[in-house]
Tab-separated table of C-alpha atoms in Angstrom:
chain	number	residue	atom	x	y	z
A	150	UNK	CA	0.000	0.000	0.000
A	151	UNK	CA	2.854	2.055	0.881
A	152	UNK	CA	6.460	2.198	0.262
A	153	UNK	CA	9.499	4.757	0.253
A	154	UNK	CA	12.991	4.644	-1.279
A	155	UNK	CA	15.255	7.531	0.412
A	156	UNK	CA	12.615	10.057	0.803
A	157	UNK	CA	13.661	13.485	1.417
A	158	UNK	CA	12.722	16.555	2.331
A	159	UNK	CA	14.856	20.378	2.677
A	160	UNK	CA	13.490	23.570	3.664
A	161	UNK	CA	16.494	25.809	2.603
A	162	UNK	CA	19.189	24.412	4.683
A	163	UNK	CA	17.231	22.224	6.960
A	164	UNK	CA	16.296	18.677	6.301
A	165	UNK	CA	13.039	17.856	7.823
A	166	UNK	CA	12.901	14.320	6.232
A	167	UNK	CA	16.157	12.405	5.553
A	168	UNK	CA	16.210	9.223	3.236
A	169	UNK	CA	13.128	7.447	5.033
A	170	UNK	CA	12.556	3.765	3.636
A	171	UNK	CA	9.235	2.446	4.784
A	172	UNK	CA	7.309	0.073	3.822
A	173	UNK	CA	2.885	-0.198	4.986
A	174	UNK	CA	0.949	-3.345	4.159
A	175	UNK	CA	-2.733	-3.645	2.815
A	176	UNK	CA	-4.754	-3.377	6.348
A	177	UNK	CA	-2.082	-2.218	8.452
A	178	UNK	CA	-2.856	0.408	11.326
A	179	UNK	CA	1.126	1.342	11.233
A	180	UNK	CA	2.034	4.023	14.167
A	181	UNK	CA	4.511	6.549	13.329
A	182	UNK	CA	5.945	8.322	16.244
A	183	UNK	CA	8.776	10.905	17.383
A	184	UNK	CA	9.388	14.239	18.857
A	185	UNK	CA	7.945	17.675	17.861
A	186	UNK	CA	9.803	18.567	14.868
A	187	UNK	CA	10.938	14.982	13.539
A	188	UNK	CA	9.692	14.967	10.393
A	189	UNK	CA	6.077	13.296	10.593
A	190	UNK	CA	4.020	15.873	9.594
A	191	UNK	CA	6.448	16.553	6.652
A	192	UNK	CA	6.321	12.918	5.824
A	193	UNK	CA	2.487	12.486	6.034
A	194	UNK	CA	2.143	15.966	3.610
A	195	UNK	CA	4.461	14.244	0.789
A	196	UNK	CA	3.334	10.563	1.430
A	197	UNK	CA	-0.416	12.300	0.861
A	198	UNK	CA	0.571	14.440	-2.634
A	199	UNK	CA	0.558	17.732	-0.710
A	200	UNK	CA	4.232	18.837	-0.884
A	201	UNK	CA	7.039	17.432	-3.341
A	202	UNK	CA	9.780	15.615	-2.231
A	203	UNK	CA	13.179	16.996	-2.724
A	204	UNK	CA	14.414	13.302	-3.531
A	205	UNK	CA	13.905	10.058	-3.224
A	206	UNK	CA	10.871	8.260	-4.279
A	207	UNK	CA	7.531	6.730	-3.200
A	208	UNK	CA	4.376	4.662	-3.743
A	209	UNK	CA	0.966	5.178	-2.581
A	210	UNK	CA	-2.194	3.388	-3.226
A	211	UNK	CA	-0.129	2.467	-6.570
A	212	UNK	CA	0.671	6.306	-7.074
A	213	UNK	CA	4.029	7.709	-7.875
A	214	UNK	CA	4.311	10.817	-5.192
A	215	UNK	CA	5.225	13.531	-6.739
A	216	UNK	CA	3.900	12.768	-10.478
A	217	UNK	CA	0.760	11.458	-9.749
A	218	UNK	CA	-0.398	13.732	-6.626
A	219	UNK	CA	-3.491	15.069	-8.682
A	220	UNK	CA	-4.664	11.518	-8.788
A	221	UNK	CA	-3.461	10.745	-5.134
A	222	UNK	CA	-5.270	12.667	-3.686
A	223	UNK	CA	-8.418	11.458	-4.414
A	224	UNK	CA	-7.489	7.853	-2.938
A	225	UNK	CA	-6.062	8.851	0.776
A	226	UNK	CA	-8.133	10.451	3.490
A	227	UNK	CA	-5.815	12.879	5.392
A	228	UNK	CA	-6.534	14.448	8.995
A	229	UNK	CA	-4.352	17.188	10.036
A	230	UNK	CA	-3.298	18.011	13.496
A	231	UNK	CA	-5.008	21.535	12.912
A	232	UNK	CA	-8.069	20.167	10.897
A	233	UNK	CA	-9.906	23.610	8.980
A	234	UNK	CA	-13.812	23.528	9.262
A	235	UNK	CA	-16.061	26.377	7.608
A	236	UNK	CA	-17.560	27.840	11.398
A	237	UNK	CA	-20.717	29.295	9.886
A	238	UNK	CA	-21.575	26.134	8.337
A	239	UNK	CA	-23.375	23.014	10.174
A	240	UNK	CA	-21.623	19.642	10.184
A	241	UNK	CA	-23.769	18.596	7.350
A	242	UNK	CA	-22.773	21.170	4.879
A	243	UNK	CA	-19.419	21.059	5.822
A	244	UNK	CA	-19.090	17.307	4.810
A	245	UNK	CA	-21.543	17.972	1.768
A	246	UNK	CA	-18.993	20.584	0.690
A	247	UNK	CA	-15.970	18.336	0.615
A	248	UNK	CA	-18.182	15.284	-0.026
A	249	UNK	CA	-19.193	17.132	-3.574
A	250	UNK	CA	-15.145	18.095	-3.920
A	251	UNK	CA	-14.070	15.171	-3.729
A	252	UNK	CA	-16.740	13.243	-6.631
A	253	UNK	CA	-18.644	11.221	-3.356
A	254	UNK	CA	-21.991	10.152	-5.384
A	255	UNK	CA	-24.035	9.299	-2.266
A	256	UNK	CA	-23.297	12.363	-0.702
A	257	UNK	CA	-26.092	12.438	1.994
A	258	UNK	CA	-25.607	8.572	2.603
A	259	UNK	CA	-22.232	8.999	3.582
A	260	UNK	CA	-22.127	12.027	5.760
A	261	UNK	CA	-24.943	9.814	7.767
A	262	UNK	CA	-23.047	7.371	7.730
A	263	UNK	CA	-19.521	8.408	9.423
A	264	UNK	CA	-21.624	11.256	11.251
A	265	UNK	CA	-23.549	8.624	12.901
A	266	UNK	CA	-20.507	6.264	13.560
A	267	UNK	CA	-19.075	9.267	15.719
A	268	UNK	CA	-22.428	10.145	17.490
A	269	UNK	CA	-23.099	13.283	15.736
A	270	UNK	CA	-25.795	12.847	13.150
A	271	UNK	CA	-27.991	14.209	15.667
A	272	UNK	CA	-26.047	17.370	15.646
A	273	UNK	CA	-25.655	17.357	11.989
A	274	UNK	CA	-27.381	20.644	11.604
A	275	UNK	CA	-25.211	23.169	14.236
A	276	UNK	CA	-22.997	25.368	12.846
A	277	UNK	CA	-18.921	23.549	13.637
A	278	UNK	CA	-17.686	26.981	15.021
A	279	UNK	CA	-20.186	26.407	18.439
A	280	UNK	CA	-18.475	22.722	18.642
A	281	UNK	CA	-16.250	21.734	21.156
A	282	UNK	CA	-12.718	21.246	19.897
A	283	UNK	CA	-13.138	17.250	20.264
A	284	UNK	CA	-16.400	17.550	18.478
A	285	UNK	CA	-14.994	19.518	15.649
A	286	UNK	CA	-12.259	16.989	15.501
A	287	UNK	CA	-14.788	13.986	15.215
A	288	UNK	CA	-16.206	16.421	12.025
A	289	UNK	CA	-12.949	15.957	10.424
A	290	UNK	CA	-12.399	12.425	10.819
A	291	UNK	CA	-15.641	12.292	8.850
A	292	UNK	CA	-14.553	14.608	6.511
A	293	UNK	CA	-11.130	12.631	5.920
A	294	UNK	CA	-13.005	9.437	4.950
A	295	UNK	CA	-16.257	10.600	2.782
A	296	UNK	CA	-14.967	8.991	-0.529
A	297	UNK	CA	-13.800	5.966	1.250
A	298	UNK	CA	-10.197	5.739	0.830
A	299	UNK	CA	-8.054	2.345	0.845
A	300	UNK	CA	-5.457	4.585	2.545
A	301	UNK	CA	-5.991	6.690	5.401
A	302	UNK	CA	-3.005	9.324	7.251
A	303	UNK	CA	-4.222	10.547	11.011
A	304	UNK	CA	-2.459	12.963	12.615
A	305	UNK	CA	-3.059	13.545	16.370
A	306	UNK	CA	-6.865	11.847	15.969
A	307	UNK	CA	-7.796	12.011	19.629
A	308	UNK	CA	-5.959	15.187	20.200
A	309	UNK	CA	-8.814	17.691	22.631
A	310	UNK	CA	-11.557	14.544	22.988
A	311	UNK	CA	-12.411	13.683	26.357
A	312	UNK	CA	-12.439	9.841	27.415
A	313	UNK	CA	-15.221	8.835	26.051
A	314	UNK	CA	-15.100	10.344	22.758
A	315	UNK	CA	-11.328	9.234	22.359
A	316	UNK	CA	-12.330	5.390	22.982
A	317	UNK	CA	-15.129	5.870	19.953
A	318	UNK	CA	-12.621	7.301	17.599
A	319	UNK	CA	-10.104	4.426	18.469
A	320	UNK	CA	-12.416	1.817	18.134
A	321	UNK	CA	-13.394	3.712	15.120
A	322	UNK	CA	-9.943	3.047	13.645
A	323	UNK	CA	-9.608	-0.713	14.756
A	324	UNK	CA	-12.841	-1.307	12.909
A	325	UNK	CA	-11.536	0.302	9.975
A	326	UNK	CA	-8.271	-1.481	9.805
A	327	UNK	CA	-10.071	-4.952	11.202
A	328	UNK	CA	-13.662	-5.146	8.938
A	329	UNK	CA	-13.075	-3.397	6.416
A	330	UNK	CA	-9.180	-3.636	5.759
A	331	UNK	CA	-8.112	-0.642	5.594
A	332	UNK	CA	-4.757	1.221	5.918
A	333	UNK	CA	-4.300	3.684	8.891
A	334	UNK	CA	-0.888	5.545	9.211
A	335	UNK	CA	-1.064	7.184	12.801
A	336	UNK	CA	0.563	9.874	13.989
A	337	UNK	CA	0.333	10.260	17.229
A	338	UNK	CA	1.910	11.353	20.838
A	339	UNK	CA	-0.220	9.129	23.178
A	340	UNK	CA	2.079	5.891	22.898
A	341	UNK	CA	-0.705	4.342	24.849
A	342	UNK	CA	-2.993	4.611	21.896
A	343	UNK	CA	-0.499	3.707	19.710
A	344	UNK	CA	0.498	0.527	21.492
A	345	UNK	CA	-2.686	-0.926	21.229
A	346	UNK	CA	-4.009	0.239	18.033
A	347	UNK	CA	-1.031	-0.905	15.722
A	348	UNK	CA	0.350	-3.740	14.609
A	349	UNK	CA	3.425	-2.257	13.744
A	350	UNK	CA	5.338	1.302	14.927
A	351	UNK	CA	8.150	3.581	13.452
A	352	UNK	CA	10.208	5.754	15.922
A	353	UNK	CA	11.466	8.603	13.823
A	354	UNK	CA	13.834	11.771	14.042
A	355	UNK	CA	14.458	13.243	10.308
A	356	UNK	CA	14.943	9.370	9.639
A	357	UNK	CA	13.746	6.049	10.266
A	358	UNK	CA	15.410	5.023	13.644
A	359	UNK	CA	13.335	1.891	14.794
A	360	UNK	CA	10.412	-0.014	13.174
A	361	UNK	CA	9.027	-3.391	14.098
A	362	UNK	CA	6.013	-4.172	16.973
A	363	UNK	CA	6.021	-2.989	20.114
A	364	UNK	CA	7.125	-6.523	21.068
A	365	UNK	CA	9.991	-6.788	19.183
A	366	UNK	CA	11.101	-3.174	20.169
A	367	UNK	CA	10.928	-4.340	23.681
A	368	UNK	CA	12.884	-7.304	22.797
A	369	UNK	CA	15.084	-5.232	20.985
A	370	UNK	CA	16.299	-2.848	23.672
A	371	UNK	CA	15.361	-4.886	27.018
A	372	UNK	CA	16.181	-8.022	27.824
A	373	UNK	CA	13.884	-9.862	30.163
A	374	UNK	CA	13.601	-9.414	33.858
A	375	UNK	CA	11.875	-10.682	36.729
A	376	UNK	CA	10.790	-8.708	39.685
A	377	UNK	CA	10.853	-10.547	42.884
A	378	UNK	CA	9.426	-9.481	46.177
A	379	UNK	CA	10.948	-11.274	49.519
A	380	UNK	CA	9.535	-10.664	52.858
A	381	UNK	CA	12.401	-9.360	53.953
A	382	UNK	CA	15.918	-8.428	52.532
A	383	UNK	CA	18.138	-11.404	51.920
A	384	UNK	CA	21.700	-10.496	52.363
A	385	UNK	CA	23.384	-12.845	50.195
A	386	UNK	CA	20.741	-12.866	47.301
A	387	UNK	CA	23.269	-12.227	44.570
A	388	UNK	CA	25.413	-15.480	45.372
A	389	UNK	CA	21.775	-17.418	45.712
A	390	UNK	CA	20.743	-16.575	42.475
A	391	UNK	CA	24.324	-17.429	41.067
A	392	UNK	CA	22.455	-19.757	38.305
A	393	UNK	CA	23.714	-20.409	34.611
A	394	UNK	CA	20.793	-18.433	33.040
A	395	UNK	CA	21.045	-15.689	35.018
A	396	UNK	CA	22.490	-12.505	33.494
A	397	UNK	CA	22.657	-9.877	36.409
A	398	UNK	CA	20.680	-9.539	39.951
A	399	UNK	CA	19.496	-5.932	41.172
A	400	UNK	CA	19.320	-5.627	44.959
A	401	UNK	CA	16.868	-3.195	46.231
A	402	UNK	CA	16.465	-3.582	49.524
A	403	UNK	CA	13.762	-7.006	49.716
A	404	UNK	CA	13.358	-6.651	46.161
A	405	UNK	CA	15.077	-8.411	43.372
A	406	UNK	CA	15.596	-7.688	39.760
A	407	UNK	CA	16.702	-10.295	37.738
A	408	UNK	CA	17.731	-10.168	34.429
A	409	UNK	CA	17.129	-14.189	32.541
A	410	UNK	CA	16.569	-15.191	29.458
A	411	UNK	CA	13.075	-17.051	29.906
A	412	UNK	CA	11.062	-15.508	32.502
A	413	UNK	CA	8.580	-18.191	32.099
A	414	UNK	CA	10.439	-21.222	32.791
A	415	UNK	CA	13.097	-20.077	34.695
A	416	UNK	CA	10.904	-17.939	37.209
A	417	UNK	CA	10.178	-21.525	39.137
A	418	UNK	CA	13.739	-22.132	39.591
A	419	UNK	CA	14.399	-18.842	40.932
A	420	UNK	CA	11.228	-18.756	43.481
A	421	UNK	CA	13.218	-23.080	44.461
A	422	UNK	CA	16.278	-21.615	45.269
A	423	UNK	CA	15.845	-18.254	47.172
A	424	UNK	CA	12.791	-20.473	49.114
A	425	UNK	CA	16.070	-23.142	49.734
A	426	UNK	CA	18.219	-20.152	51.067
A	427	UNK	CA	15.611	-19.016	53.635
A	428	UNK	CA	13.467	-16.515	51.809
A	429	UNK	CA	9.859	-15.806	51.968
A	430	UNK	CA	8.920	-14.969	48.498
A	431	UNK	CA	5.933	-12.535	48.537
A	432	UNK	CA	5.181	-11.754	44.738
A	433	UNK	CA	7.322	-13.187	41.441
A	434	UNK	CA	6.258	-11.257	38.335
A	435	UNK	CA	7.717	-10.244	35.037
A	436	UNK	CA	8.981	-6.487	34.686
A	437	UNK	CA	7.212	-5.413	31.639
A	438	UNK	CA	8.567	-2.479	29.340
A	439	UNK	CA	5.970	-0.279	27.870
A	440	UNK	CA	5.912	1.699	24.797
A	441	UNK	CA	7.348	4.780	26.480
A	442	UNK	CA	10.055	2.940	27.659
A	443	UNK	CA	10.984	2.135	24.178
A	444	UNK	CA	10.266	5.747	22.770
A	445	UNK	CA	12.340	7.372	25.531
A	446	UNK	CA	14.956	5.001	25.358
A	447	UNK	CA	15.444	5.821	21.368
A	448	UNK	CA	14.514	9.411	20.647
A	449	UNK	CA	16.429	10.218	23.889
A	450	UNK	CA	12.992	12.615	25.719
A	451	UNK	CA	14.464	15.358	23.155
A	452	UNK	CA	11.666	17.362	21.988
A	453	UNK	CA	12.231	19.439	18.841
């Protein structure tokens, strides 16, 4: 659906996008995250046919970028961070405007459609500027997929809903992605969204830096560890847990961090031998890593 051979991007002497090489699957909900100022945004506008690159080369929906944006246009739904609604008009008119733009031939059928899908059909007739920012955000997810596009780029698309309007828009996506196959490139900032909406996420700064599941990026950076909780401190718990498979032992104070290679099967062991030594084992469980863990550990916390 989506793939990039060194794409770049220069503002005068500034590259915003460096050689990226990416590659999105049919159906994927593919997460691509970094810092303010990485590049996505710059990314998303060439991968969509809004800006050219400056070299390099991609494919979109079976598109050249670049010669075919006319064209490319018309097959990806786009959401900007900032989306621009027409305040004086009502939801409905809005969407019938860029419904008609864009060729839609049901035009009422859809707007119903997606308006109803984000609990707004019965607002449908209120002019967007008295909306709530999260409502006027739901207005141009709507917006972004009235021709139905195979292909669709989301930039920040929970960014001012409260809870509940922020679990309808990512089930929203899942659905899309799930039932009806299709593509979802996310941009986003909440890593918790990200980490369980995609199947697949790319950290980046100007380039590509990591890509692969959150699983594998875990596996990547972390090795596995167990956290073990004793009843009381064990003074010599780093010659009790001197076993072949273990890899290092943290002592802090009656807790124990030990790094293994197979949690799983070797947590049993552990819990025999510090039980053997004396210790009362309160709680065995495995330290997880989350997706923050991973994005911090890679783009470093830096922000712009």
């Amino acid at each position: 659906m989506l793939c990039t051979q060194d794409l770049t991007r220069t503002f005068k002497n500034m590259t915003a996008v460096q050689k990226l090489n990416l590659s999105v699957a049919q159906g994927e909900v593919f997460g691509f995250l970094g810092p303010n100022g990485a590049g996505k945004t710059t990314t998303v506008r060439m991968l969509a046919g809004l800006i050219q690159p400056s070299s390099g080369s991609a494919q979109v929906a079976g598109l050249s970028v670049g010669s075919d944006n006319a064209t490319l246009r018309h097959r990806v739904g786009v959401l900007t961070e900032s989306p621009g609604l027409y305040d004086k008009l009502s939801a409905y008119h809005n969407l019938e405007f860029y419904a008609k733009l864009q060729g839609v031939e049901d035009v009422s059928g859809q707007i119903e459609k997606h308006l109803s899908l984000l609990r707004l059909w019965d607002r449908r007739h209120e002019p967007v500027g008295k909306f709530s920012k999260g409502m006027r955000q739901k207005v141009a997810i709507a917006r972004a997929l009235l021709h139905e596009p195979r292909l669709l780029f989301l930039d920040e698309p929970t960014s001012g809903l409260d809870p509940e309007s922020a679990r309808t828009v990512r089930a929203y996506i899942a659905e899309l992605s799930q039932s009806e196959g299709r593509t979802v490139f996310l941009c986003t900032h909440n890593l918790v969204e990200a980490e369980a909406l995609c199947q697949r996420i790319g950290l980046m700064k100007q380039t590509l830096v990591r890509v692969g599941t959150p699983d594998e990026l875990k596996r990547e950076l972390y090795e596995p560890q167990t956290l073990i909780e004793l009843a009381e401190a064990l003074p010599d718990a780093e010659a009790a847990l001197d076993l072949p498979f273990v890899t290092g032992v943290e002592v802090q104070g009656n807790r124990l961090l030990v790094s293994l290679d197979d949690p799983p099967t070797q947590n049993p062991v552990l819990v025999q031998r510090l039980v053997e030594r004396g210790a009362g084992v309160r709680t065995v469980r495995e330290q997880e890593r989350s997706l923050e863990d991973v994005y911090l550990n890679v783009v470093g916390g830096e922000d712009g």
